[in-house]
mmCIF file of C-alpha atoms and ligand atoms in Angstrom:
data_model
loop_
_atom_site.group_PDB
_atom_site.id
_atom_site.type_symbol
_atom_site.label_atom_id
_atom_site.label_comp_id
_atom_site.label_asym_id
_atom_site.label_seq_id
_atom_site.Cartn_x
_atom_site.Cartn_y
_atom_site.Cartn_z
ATOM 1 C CA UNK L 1 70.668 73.409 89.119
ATOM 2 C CA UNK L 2 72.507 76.620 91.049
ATOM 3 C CA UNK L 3 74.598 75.612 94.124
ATOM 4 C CA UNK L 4 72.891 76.150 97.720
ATOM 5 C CA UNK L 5 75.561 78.205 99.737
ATOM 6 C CA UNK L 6 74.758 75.974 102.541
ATOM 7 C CA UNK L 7 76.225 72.953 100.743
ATOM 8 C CA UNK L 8 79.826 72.428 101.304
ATOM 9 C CA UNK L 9 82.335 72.659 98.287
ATOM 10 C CA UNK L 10 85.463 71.102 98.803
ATOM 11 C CA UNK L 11 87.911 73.209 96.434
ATOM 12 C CA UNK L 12 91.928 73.394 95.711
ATOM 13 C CA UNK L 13 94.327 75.778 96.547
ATOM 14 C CA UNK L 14 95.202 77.237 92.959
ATOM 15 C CA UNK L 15 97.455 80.034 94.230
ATOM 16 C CA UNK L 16 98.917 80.973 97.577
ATOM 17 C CA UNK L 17 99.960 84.725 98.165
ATOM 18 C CA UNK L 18 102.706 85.727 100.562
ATOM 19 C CA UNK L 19 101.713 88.926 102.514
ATOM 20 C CA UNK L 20 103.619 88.719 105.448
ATOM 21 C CA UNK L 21 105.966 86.324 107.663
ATOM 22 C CA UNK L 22 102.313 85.486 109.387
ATOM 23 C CA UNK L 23 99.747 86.257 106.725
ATOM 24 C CA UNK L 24 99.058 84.754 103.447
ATOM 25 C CA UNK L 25 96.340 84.510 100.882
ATOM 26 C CA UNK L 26 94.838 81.556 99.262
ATOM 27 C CA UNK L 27 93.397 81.610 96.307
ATOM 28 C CA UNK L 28 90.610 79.351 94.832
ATOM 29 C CA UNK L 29 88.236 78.587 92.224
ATOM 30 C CA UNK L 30 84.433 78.536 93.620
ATOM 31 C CA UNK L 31 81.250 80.480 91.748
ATOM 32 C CA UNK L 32 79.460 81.289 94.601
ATOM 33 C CA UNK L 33 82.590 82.987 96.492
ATOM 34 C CA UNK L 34 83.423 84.961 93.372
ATOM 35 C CA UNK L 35 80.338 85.920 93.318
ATOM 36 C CA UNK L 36 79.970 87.350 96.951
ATOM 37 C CA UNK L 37 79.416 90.503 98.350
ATOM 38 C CA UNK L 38 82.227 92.787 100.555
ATOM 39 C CA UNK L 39 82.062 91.696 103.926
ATOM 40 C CA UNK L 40 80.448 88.159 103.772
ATOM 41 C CA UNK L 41 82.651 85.500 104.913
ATOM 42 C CA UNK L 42 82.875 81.684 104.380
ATOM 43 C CA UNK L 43 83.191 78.507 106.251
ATOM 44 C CA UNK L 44 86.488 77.126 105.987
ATOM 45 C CA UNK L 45 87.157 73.426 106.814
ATOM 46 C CA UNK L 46 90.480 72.248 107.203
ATOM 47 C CA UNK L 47 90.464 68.473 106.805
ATOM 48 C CA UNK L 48 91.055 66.897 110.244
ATOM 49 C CA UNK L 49 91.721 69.648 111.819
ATOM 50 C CA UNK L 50 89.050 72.539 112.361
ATOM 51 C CA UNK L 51 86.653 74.806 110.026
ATOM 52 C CA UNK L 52 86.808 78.296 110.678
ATOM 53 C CA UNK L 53 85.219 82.046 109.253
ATOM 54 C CA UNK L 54 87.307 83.887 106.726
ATOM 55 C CA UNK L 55 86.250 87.106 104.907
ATOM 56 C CA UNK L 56 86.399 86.687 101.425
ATOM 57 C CA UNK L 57 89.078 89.297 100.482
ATOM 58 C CA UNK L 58 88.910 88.629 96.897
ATOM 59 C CA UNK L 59 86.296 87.938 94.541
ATOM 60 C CA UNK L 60 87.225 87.487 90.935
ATOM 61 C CA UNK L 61 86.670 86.458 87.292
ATOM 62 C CA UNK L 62 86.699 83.175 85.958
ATOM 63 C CA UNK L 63 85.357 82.459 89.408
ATOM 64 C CA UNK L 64 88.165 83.115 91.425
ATOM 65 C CA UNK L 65 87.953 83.675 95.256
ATOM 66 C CA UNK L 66 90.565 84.210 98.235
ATOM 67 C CA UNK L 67 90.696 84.867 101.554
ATOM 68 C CA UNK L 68 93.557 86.047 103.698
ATOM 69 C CA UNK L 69 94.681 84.526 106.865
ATOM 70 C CA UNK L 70 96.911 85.316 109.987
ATOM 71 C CA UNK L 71 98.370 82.012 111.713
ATOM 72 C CA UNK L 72 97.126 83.112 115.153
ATOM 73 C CA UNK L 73 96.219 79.220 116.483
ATOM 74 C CA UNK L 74 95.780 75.455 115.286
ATOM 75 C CA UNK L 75 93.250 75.901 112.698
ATOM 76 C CA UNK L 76 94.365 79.576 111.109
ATOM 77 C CA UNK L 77 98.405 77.774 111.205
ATOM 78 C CA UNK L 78 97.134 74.992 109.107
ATOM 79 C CA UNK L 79 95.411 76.944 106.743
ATOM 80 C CA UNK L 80 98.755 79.033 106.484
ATOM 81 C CA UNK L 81 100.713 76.171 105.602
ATOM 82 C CA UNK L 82 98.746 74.784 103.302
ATOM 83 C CA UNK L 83 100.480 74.285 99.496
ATOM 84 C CA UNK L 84 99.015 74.726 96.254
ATOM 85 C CA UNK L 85 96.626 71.552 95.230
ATOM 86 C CA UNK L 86 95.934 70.981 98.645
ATOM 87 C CA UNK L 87 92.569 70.876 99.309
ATOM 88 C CA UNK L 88 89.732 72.438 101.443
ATOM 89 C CA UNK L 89 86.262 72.437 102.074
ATOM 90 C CA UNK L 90 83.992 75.887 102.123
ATOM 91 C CA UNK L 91 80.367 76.480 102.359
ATOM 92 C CA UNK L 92 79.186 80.069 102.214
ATOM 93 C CA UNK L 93 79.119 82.860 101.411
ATOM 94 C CA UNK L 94 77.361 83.817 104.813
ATOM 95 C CA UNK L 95 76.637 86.953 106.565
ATOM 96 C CA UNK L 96 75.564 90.510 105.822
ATOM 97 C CA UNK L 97 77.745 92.726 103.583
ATOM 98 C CA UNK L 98 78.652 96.319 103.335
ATOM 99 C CA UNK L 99 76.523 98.379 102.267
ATOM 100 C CA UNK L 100 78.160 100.637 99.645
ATOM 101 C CA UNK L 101 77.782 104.218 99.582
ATOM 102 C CA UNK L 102 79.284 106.499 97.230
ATOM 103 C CA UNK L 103 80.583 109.390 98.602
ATOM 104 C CA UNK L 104 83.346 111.038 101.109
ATOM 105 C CA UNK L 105 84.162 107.800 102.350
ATOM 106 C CA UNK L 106 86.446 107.083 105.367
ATOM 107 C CA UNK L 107 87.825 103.542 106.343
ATOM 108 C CA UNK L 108 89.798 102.589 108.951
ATOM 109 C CA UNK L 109 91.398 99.254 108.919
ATOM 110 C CA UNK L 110 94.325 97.004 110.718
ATOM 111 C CA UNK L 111 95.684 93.899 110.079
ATOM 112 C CA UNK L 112 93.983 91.363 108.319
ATOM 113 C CA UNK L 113 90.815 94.017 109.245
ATOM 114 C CA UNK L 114 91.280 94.923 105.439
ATOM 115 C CA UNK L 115 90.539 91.644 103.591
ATOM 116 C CA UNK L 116 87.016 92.875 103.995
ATOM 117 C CA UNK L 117 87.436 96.218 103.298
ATOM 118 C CA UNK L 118 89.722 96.195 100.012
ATOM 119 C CA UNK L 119 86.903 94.168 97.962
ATOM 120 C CA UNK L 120 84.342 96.995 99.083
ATOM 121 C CA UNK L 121 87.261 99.832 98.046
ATOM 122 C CA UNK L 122 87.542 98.166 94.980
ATOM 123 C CA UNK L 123 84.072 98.708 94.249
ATOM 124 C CA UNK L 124 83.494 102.042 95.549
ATOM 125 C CA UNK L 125 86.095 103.461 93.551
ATOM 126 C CA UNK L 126 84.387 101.949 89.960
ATOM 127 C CA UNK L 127 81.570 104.058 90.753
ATOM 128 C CA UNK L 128 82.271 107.764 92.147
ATOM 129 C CA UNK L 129 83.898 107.623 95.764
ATOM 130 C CA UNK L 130 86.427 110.057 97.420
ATOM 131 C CA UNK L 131 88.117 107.699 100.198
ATOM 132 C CA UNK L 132 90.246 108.462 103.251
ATOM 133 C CA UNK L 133 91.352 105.290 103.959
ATOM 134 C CA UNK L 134 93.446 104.826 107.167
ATOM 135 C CA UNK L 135 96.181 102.102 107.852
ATOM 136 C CA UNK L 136 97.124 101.362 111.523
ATOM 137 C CA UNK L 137 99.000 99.059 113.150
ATOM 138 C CA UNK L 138 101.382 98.467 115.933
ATOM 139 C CA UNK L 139 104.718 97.878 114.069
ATOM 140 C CA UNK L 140 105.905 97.972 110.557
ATOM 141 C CA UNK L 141 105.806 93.955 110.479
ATOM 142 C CA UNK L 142 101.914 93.764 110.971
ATOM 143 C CA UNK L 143 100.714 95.560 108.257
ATOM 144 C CA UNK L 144 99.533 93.422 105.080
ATOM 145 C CA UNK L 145 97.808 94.408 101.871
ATOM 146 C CA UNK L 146 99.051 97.710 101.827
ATOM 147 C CA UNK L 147 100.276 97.127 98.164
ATOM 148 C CA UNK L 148 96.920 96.192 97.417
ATOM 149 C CA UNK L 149 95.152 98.972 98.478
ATOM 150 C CA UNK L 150 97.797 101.679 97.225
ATOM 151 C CA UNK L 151 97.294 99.691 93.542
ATOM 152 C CA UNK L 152 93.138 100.412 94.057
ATOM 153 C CA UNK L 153 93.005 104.083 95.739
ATOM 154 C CA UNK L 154 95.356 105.740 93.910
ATOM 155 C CA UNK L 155 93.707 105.531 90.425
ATOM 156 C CA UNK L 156 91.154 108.268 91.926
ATOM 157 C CA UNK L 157 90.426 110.772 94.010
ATOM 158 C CA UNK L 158 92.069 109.112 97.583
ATOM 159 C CA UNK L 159 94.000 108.987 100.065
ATOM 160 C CA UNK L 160 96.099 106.592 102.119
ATOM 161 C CA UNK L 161 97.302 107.108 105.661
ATOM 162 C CA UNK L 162 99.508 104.762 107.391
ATOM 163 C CA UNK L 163 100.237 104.798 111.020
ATOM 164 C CA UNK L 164 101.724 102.935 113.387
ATOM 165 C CA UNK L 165 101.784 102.841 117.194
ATOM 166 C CA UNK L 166 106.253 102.506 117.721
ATOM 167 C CA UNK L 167 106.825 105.124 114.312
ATOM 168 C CA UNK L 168 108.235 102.648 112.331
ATOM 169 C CA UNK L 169 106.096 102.812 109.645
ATOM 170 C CA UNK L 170 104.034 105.861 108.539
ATOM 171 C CA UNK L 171 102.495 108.539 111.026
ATOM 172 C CA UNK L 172 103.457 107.486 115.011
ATOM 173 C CA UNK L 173 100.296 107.750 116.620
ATOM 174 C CA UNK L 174 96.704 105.831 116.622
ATOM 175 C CA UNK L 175 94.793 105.185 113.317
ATOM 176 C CA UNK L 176 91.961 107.072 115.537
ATOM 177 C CA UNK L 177 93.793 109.471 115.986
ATOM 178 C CA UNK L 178 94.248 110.509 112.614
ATOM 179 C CA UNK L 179 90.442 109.895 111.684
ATOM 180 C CA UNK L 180 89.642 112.340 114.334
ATOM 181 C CA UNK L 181 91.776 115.239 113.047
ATOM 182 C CA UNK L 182 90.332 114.291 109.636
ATOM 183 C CA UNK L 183 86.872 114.649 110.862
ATOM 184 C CA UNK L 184 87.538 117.814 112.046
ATOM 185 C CA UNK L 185 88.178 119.079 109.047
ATOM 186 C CA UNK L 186 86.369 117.143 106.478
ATOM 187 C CA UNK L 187 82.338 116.487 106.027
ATOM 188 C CA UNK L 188 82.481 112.091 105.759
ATOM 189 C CA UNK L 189 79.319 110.569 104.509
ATOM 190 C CA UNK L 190 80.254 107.190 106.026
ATOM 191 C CA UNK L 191 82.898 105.640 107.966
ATOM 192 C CA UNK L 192 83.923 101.485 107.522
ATOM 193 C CA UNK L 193 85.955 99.600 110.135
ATOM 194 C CA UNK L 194 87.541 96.377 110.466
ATOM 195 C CA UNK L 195 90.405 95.216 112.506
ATOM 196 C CA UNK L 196 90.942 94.075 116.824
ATOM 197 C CA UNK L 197 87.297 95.169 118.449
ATOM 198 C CA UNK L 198 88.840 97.914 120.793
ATOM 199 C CA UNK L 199 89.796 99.820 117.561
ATOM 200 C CA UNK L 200 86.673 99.290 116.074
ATOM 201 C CA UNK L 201 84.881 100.274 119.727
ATOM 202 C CA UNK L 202 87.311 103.402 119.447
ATOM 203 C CA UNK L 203 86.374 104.164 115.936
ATOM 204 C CA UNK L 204 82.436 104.220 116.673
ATOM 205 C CA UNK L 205 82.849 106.924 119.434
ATOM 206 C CA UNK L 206 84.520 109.022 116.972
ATOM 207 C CA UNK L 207 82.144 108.661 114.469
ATOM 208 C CA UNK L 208 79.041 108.831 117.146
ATOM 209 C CA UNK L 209 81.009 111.953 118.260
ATOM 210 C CA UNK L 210 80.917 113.335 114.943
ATOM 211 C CA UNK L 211 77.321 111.954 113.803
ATOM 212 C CA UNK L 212 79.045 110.189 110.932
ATOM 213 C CA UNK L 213 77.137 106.837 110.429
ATOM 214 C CA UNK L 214 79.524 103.599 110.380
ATOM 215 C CA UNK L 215 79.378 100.215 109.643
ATOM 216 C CA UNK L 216 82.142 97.616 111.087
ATOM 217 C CA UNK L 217 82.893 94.552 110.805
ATOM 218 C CA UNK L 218 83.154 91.939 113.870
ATOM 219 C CA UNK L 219 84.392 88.756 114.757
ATOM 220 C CA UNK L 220 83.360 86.078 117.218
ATOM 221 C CA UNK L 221 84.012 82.512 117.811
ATOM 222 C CA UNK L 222 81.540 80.662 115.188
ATOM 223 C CA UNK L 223 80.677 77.504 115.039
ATOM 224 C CA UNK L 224 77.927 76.640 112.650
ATOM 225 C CA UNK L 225 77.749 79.944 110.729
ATOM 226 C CA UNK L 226 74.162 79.545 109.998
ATOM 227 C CA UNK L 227 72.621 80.769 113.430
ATOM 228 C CA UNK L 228 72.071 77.942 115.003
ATOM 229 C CA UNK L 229 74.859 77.794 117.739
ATOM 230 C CA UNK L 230 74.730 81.006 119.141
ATOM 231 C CA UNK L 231 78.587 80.900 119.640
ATOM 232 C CA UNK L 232 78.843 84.320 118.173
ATOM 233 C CA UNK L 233 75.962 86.063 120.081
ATOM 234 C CA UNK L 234 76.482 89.371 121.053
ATOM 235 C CA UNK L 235 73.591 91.635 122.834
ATOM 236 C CA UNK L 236 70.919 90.193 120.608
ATOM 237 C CA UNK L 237 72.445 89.642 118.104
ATOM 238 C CA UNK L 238 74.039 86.570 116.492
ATOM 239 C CA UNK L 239 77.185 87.620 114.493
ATOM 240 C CA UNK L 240 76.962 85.217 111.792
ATOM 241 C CA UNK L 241 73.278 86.503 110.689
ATOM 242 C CA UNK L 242 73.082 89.391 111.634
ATOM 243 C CA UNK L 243 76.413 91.017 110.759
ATOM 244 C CA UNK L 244 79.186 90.639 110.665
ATOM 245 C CA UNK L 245 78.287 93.523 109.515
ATOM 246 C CA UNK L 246 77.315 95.931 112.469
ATOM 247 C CA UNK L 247 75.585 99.330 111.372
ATOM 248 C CA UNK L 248 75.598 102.470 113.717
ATOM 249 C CA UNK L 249 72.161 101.712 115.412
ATOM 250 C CA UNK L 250 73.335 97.930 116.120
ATOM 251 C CA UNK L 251 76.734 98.951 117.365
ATOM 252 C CA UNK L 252 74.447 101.686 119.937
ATOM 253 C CA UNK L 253 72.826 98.574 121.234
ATOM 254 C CA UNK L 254 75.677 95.852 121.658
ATOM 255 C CA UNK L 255 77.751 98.958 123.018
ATOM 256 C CA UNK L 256 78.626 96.959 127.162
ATOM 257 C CA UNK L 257 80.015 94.531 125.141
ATOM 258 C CA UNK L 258 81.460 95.702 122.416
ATOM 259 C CA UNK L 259 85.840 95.430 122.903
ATOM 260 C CA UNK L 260 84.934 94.455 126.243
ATOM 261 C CA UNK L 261 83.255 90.487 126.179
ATOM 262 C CA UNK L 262 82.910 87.337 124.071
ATOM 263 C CA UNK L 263 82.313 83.672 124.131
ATOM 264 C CA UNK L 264 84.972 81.107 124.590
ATOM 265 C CA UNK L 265 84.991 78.445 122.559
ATOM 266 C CA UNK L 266 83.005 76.480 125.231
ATOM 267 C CA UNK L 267 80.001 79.418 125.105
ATOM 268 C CA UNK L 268 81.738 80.781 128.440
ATOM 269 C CA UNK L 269 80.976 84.976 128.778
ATOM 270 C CA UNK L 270 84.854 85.882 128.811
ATOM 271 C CA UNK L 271 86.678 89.217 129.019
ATOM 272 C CA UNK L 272 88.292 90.536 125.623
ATOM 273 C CA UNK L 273 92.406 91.276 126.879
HETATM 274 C C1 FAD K 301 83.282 86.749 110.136
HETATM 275 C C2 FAD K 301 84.734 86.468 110.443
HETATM 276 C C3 FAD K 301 85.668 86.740 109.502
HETATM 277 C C4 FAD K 301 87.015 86.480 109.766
HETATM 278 N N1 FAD K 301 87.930 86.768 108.799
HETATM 279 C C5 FAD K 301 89.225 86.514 109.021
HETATM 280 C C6 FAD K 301 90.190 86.810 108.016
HETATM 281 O O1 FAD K 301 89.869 87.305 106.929
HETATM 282 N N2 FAD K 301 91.479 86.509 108.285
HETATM 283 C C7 FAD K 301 91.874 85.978 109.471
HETATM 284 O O2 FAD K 301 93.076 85.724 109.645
HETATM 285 N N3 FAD K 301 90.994 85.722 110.455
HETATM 286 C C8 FAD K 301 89.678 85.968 110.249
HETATM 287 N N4 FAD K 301 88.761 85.689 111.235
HETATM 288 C C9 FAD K 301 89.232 85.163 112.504
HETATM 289 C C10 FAD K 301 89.511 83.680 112.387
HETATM 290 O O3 FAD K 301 88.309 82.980 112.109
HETATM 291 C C11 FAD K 301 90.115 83.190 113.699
HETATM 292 O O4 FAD K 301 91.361 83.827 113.887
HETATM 293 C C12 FAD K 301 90.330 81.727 113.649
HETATM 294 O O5 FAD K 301 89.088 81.102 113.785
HETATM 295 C C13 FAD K 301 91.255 81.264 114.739
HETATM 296 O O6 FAD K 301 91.233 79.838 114.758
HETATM 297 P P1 FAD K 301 92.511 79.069 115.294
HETATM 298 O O7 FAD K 301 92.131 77.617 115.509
HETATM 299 O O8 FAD K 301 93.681 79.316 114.448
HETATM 300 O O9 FAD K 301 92.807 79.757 116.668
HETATM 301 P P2 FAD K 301 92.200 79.472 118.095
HETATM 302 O O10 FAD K 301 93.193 78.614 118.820
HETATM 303 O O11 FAD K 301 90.805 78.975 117.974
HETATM 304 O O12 FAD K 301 92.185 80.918 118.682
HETATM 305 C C14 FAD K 301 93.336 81.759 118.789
HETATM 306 C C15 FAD K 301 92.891 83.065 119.436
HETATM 307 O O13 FAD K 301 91.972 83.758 118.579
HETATM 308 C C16 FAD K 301 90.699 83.924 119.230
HETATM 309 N N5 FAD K 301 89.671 83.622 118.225
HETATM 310 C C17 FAD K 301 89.452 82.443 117.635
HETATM 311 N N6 FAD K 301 88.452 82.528 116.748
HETATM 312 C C18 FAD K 301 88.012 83.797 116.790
HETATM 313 C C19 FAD K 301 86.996 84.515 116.118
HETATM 314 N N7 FAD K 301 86.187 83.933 115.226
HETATM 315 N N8 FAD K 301 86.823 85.809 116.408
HETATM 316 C C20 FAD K 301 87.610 86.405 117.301
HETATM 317 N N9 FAD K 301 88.607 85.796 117.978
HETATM 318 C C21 FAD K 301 88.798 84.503 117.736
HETATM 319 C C22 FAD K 301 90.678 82.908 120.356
HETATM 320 O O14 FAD K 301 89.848 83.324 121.422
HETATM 321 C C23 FAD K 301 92.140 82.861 120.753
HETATM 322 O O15 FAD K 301 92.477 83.947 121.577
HETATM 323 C C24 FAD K 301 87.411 85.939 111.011
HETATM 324 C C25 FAD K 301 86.441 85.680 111.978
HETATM 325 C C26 FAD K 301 85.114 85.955 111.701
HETATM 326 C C27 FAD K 301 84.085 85.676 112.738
HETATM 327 S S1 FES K 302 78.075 80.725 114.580
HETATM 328 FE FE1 FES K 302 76.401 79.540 115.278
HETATM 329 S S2 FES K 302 74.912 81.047 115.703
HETATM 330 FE FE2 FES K 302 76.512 82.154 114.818
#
């Protein structure tokens, strides 16, 4: 009988990735995760500590799944140090994904903004795809999974860009920055973002400026994952159900909050520093 996604999994850590002093990758063996679409996350529950959302950022044969995380707080640090045969529980995948389109494709990602985005690069470049795909960051030490997504674009018709905010890596400047001189040049089909919400909020101007449609990816405190809570509301919206995926018309509608409020983790309206 097929697996619910709803019904937690507890799995082992097969393989662990380095990707930065801050960021690693863990790797596991799950159907339903391998199986997922770019963009959907899953529940991740750390055994006496906390369960958290993590994009799946890899999806692969033999039913092979990752995600990649950034120690940040309790939960996120103990999923960094976890070791290989350690285990973990996961139920998912949740959420809506990207939808794909092939075409003049821009993406702008930061951080671990591009575990979402390199599984949906991966498979718009099987297919035809010309993509633009801009790095940004604030200093050479935050950028991860460049590697990755040098080893995926380059084998067609793309282009990276990396830039970052003190020059130390790639263009100085604004990832925005660099999408807007693009746009001014280039006809885009579609634009996808990921990465801190005031990029993202920064990003959809651009594109709103330039009537390019976009979809972006958001986070929010989540609890349940399923709906229920409404932890991750935003506008209307609840962020585990309805997105994380946000397209253009959404993004319109949540725009007095978007980069500007969330919930706490006690439901408390809070300003976004
Ligand atoms: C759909 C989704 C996908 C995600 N994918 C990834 C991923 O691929 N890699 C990754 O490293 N992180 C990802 N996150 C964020 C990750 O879930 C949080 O960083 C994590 O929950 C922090 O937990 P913590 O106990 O370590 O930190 P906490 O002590 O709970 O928080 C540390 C700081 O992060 C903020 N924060 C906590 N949770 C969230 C959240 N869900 N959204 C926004 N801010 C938050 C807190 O307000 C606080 O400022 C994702 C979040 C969502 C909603
Ligand atoms: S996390 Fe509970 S409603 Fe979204």
């Amino acid at each position: 009988m097929p697996i619910a996604s709803n019904k937690p999994r507890i799995v082992q850590v097969l393989d662990i990735k380095e990707e930065s002093e801050t960021v690693r990758s863990l790797i596991f063996r799950d159907d339903l995760c391998s199986k997922a679409k770019p963009g959907q996350f899953v529940m991740v529950w750390i055994p006496g500590v906390d369960e958290i959302p993590m994009s799946i950022s890899m999806m692969g044969d033999q039913s092979l799944a990752g995600f990649t995380v950034r120690k940040v707080g309790e939960a996120s640090k103990a999923l960094f140090d976890m070791k290989v045969k350690n285990i973990l529980g996961i139920r998912g995948p949740y959420g809506m994904p990207f939808t794909p389109i092939f075409g003049d494709v821009m993406i702008v990602g930061a951080g671990t903004g591009l575990a979402p985005l390199l599984p949906l690069a991966e498979i718009l470049t099987q297919k035809f795809a010309s993509i633009n795909i801009i790095i940004g960051g604030k200093t050479l030490s935050e950028f991860v999974l460049v590697d990755r997504a040098r080893k995926t674009l380059l084998k067609n018709n793309s282009e990276i860009i990396i830039t970052s905010e003190d020059g130390s890596y790639g263009i100085k400047g604004l990832a925005t920055d660099v999408m807007e001189s693009i746009l001014k040049k280039k006809y885009i089909d579609i634009i996808y973002t990921c990465g801190p919400e005031l990029m993202i909020k920064k990003v959809f101007e651009i594109a709103q400026k330039f009537s390019v449609p976009i979809q972006a990816s958001l986070e929010r405190i989540m609890k349940c994952g399923i709906g229920i809570c409404g932890s991750c509301c935003i506008g209307r919206y609840r962020v585990c159900k309805d997105g994380p995926i946000f397209d253009s018309k959404k993004l319109e509608e949540i725009i007095d909050e978007l980069g500007l409020f969330r919930r706490d983790h006690s439901g408390m309206v809070t300003m976004i520093e």
